[in-house]
Coordinates of C-alpha atoms in Angstrom, one line a residue:
X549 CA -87.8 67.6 -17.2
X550 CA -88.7 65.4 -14.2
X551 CA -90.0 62.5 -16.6
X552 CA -86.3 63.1 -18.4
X553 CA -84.6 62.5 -15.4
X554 CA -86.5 59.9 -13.6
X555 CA -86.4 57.6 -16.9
X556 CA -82.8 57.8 -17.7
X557 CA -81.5 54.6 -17.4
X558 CA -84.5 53.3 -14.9
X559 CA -86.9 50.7 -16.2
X560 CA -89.5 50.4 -13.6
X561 CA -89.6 54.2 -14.1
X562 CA -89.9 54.4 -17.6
X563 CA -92.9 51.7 -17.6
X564 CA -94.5 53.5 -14.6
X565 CA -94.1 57.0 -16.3
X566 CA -96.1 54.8 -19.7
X567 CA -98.1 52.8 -17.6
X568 CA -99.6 56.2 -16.1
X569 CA -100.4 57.9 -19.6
X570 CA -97.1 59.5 -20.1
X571 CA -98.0 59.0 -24.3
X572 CA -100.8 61.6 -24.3
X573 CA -99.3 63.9 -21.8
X574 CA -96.3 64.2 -24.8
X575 CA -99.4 64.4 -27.8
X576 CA -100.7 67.1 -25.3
X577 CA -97.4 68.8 -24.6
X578 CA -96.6 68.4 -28.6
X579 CA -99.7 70.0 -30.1
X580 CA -100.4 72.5 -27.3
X581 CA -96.9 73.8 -26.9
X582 CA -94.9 73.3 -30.0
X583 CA -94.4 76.9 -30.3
X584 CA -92.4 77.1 -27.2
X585 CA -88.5 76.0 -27.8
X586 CA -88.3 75.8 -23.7
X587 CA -91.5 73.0 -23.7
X588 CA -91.0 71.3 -26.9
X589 CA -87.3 70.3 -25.9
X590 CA -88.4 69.3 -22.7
X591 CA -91.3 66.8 -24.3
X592 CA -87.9 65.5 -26.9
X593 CA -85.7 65.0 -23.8
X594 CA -88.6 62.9 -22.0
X595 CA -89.6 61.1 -25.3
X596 CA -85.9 59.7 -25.9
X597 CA -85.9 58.7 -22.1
X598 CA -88.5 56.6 -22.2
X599 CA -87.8 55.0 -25.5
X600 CA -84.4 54.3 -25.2
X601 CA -82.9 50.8 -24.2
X602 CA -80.3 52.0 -20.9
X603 CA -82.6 50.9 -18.0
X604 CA -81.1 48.0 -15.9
X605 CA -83.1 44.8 -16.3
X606 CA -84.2 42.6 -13.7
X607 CA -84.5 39.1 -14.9
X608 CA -88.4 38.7 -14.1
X609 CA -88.6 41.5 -17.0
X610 CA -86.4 39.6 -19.2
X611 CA -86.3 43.0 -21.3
X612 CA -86.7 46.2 -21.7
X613 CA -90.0 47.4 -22.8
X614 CA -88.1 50.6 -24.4
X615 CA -89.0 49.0 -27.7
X616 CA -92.4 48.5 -26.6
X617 CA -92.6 52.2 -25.6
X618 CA -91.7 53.8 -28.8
X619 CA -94.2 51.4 -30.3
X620 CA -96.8 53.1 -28.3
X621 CA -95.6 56.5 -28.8
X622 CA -96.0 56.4 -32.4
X623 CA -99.8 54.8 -32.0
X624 CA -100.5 57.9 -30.4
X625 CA -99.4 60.1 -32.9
X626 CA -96.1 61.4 -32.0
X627 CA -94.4 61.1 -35.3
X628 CA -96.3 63.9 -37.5
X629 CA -96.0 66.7 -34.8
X630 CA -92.2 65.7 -34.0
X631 CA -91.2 66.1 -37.9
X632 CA -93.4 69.2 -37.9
X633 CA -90.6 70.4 -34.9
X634 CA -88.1 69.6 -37.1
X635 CA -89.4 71.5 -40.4
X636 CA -91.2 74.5 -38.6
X637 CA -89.5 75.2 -35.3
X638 CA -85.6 75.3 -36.6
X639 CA -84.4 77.4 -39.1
X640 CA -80.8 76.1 -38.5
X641 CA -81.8 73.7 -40.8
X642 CA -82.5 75.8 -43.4
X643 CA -79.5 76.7 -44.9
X644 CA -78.8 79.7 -43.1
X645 CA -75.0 80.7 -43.2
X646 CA -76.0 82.8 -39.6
X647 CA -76.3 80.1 -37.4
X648 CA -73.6 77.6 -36.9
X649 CA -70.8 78.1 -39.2
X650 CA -70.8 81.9 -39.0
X651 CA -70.4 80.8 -34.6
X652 CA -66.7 81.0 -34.5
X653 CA -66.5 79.3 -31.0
X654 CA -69.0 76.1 -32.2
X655 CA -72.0 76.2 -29.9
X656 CA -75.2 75.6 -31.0
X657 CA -78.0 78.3 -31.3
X658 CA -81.3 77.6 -29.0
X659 CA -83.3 76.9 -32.6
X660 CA -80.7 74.1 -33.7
X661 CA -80.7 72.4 -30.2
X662 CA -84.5 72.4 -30.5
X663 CA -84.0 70.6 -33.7
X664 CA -81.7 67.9 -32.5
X665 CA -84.0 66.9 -29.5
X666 CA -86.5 66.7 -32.0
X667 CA -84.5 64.6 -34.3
X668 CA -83.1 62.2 -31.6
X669 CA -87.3 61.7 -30.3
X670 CA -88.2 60.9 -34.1
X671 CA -85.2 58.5 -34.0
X672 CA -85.7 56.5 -31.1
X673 CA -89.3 55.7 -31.7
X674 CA -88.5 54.9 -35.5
X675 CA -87.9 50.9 -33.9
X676 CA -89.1 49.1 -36.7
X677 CA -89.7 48.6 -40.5
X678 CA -93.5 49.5 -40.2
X679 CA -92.4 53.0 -38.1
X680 CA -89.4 53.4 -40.2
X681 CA -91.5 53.6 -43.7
X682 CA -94.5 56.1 -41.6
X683 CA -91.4 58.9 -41.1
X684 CA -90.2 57.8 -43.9
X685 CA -92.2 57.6 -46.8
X686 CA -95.7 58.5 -45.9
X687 CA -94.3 61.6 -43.7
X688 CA -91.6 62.3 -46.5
X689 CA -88.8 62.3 -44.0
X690 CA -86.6 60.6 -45.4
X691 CA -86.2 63.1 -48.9
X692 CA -86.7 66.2 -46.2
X693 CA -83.6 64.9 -44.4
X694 CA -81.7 64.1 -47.8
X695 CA -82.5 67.5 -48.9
X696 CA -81.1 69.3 -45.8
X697 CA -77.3 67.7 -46.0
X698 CA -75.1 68.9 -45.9
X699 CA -76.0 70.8 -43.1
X700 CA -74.2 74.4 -42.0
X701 CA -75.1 74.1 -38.3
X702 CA -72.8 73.3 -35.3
X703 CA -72.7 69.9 -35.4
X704 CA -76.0 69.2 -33.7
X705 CA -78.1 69.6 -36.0
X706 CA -75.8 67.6 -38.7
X707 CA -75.4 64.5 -35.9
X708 CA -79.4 64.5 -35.9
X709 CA -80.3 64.4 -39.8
X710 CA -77.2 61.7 -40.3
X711 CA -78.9 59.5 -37.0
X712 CA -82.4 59.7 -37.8
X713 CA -81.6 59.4 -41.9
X714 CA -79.4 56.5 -40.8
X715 CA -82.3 54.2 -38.6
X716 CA -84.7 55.2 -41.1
X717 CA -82.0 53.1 -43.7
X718 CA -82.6 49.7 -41.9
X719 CA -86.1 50.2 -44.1
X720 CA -84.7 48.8 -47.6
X721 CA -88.1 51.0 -49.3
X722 CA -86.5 54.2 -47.7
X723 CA -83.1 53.1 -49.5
X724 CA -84.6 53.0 -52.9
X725 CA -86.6 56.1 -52.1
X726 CA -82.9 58.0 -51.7
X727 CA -81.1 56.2 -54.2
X728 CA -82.1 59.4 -56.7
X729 CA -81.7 61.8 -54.2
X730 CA -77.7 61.8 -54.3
X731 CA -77.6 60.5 -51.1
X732 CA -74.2 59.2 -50.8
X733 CA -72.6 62.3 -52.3
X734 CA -74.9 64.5 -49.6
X735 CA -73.6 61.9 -46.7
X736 CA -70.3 62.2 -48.0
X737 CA -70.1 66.2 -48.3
X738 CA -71.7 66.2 -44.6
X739 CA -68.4 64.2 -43.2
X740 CA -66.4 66.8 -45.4
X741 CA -68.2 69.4 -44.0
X742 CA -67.9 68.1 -40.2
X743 CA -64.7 66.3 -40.6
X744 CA -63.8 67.7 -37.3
X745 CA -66.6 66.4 -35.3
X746 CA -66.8 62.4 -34.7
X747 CA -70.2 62.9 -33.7
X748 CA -71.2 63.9 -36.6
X749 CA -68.8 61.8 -38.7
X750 CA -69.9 58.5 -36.9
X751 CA -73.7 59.1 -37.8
X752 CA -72.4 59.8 -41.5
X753 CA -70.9 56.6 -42.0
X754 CA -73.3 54.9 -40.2
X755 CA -76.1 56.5 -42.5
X756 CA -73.8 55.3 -45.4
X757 CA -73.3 51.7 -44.2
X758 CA -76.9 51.3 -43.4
X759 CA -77.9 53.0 -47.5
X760 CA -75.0 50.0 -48.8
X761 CA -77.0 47.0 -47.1
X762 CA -78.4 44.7 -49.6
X763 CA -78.1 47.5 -52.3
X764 CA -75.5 46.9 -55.0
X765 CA -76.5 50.1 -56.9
X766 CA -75.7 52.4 -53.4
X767 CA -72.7 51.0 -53.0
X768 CA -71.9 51.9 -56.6
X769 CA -73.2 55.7 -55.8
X770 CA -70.9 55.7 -52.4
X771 CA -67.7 54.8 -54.6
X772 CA -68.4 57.5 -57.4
X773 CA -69.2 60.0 -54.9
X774 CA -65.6 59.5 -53.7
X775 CA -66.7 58.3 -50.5
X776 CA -63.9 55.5 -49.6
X777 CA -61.5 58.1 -49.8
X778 CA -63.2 60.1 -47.2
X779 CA -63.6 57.4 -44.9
X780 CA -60.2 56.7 -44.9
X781 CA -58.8 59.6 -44.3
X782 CA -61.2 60.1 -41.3
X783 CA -60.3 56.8 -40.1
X784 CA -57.1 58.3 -39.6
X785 CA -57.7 61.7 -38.4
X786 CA -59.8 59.6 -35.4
X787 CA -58.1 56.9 -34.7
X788 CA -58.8 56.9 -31.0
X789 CA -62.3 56.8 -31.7
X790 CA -63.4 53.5 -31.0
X791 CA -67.3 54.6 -32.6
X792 CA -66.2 56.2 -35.8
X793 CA -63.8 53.7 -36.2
X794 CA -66.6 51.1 -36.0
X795 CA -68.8 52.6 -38.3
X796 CA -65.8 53.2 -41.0
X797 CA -65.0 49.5 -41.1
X798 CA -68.8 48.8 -41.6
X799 CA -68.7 50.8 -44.4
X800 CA -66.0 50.0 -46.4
X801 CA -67.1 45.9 -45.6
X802 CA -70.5 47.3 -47.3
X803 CA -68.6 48.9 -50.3
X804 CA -67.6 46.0 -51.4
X805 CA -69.3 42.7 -50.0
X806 CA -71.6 42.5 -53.0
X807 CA -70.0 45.0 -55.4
X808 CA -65.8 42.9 -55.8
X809 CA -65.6 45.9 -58.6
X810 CA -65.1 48.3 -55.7
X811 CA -61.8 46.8 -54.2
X812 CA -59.2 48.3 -55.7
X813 CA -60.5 51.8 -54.5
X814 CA -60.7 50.4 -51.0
X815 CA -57.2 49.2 -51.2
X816 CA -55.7 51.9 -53.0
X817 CA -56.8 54.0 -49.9
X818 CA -54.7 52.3 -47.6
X819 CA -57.8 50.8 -45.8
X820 CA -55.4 47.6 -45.0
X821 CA -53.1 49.3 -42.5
X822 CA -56.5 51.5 -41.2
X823 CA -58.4 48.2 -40.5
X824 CA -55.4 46.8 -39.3
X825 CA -54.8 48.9 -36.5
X826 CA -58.7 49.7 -35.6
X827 CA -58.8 45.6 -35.0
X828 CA -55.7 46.2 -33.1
X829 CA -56.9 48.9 -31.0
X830 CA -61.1 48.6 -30.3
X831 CA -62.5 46.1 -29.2
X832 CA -65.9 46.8 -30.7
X833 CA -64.1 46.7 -33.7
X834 CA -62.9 42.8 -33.7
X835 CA -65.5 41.4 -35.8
X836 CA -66.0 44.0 -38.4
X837 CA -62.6 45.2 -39.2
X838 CA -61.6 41.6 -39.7
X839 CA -64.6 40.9 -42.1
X840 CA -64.0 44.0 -44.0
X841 CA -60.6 42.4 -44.6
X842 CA -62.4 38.9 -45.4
X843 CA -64.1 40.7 -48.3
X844 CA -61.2 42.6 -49.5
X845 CA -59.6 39.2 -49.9
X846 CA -57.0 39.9 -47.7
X847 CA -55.1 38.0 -44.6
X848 CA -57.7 38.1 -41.3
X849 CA -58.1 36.4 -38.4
X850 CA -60.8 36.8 -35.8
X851 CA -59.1 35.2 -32.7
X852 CA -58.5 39.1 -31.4
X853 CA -61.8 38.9 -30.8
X854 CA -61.1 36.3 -27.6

């Protein structure tokens, strides 16, 4: 807990905490007490603080060594005993009806927040292709993941399997490895399933943009799995939600920027008027939601973007 804290957003902190052996301290804290929810999601909070890129950089360190971190974390042999959290320690994940779901008021049960610190550590030291194909493929993550969605847990649990499914993605061997797996229709039943929670909903797409990059035949399996029409219709339901929002025009740019054949759906959705007004109203959204329109061959303009 004190590593968690003093690491959040502090760089000389987080290299100090690495500099002083804070890689085998997790290993230690992993392997010796896995078994205890309490410890392990203690280890998961101080992993992801560590590894991830919110520390304020002076410029004589030109950057943050956050990269550098998870690098090192996953030399010392993180990765198999954080998945092993993940499948062992959290039978939310399951597909037990009695956790989530069946928790009329939403919270999470203390197994599926153990399994979402776990999944958020595995996904902030996944930083690179070589990391990415380890959890992946040689760990089997990424059909473990595929095979859990969609998931009947609070939310938590869901947001995890969509964010760590969607870094390992950037890895074009992991996309080939799911393109069997029904992916898109899992990814797509996951958003149906959490429709109400942009958390959730903005990993989703993301996962789903990340699967169409550079792969004609997933964009194919995202249209038949009727996965435009979902992404529409959540565009609408969170329109004020400048992340979702983001992620939506990504995907429906990655529909159809190699696969023309899709357009039709995308227009017949309405996605226009959707892209339209998430241009309109995000910022972060000024450069995709016009080139989403670019590759629908319709009217766009990037000087919102000034």
């Amino acid at each position: 807990a004190v590593v968690a804290a003093a690491c959040t957003k502090h760089e000389n902190n987080k290299g100090a905490f690495m500099g002083a052996g804070f890689a085998s301290l997790a290993m230690a804290a992993l392997t010796r007490h896995g078994a205890d929810a309490s410890s392990l999601q203690m280890a998961c909070r101080a992993i992801v603080a560590v590894t991830k890129n919110d520390g304020v950089v002076t410029v004589s360190q030109v950057a943050s060594r956050a990269f550098d971190n998870a690098r090192q974390l996953a030399r010392a042999g993180l990765l198999p005993e954080l998945l092993k959290a993940v499948q062992t320690q959290a039978p939310a994940i399951a597909g037990s009806e009695q956790v989530g779901l069946s928790n009329e008021a939403g919270s999470a049960s203390v197994e599926e927040e153990v399994c979402a610190s776990a999944l958020e550590a595995l996904q902030h030291i996944c930083v690179n292709n070589e990391i990415c194909k380890q959890v992946g493929v040689e760990l089997e993550a990424a059909v473990f993941i595929v095979n859990q969605l969609p998931c009947q847990s609070s939310g938590l649990v869901a947001k995890g399997l969509c964010g760590l499914l969607r870094q390992l993605l950037g890895s074009d061997d992991i996309k080939t490895l799911v393109l069997g797996l029904d992916c898109a229709e899992k990814l797509t039943q996951t958003m149906n399933l959490h429709s109400q929670k942009p958390h959730v909903v903005e990993q989703a797409l993301g996962a789903l943009a990340a699967f169409m990059m550079r792969l004609p035949t997933a964009a194919e399996a995202v249209a038949k799995a009727g996965a435009i029409e979902v992404t529409t219709q959540l565009m609408e339901e969170h329109a004020a939600n400048a992340l979702v929002q983001r992620q939506a025009c990504m995907t429906l740019r990655n529909v159809v920027c190699r696969n023309p054949d899709n357009i039709p759906l995308v227009t017949s959705a309405g996605a226009e008027a959707l892209l339209r007004a998430a241009c309109e109203a995000h910022s972060n959204c000024r450069d995709v939601a016009p080139a989403a329109l670019r590759d629908l061959g319709l009217p766009y303009s990037f000087d919102t973007a000034s």
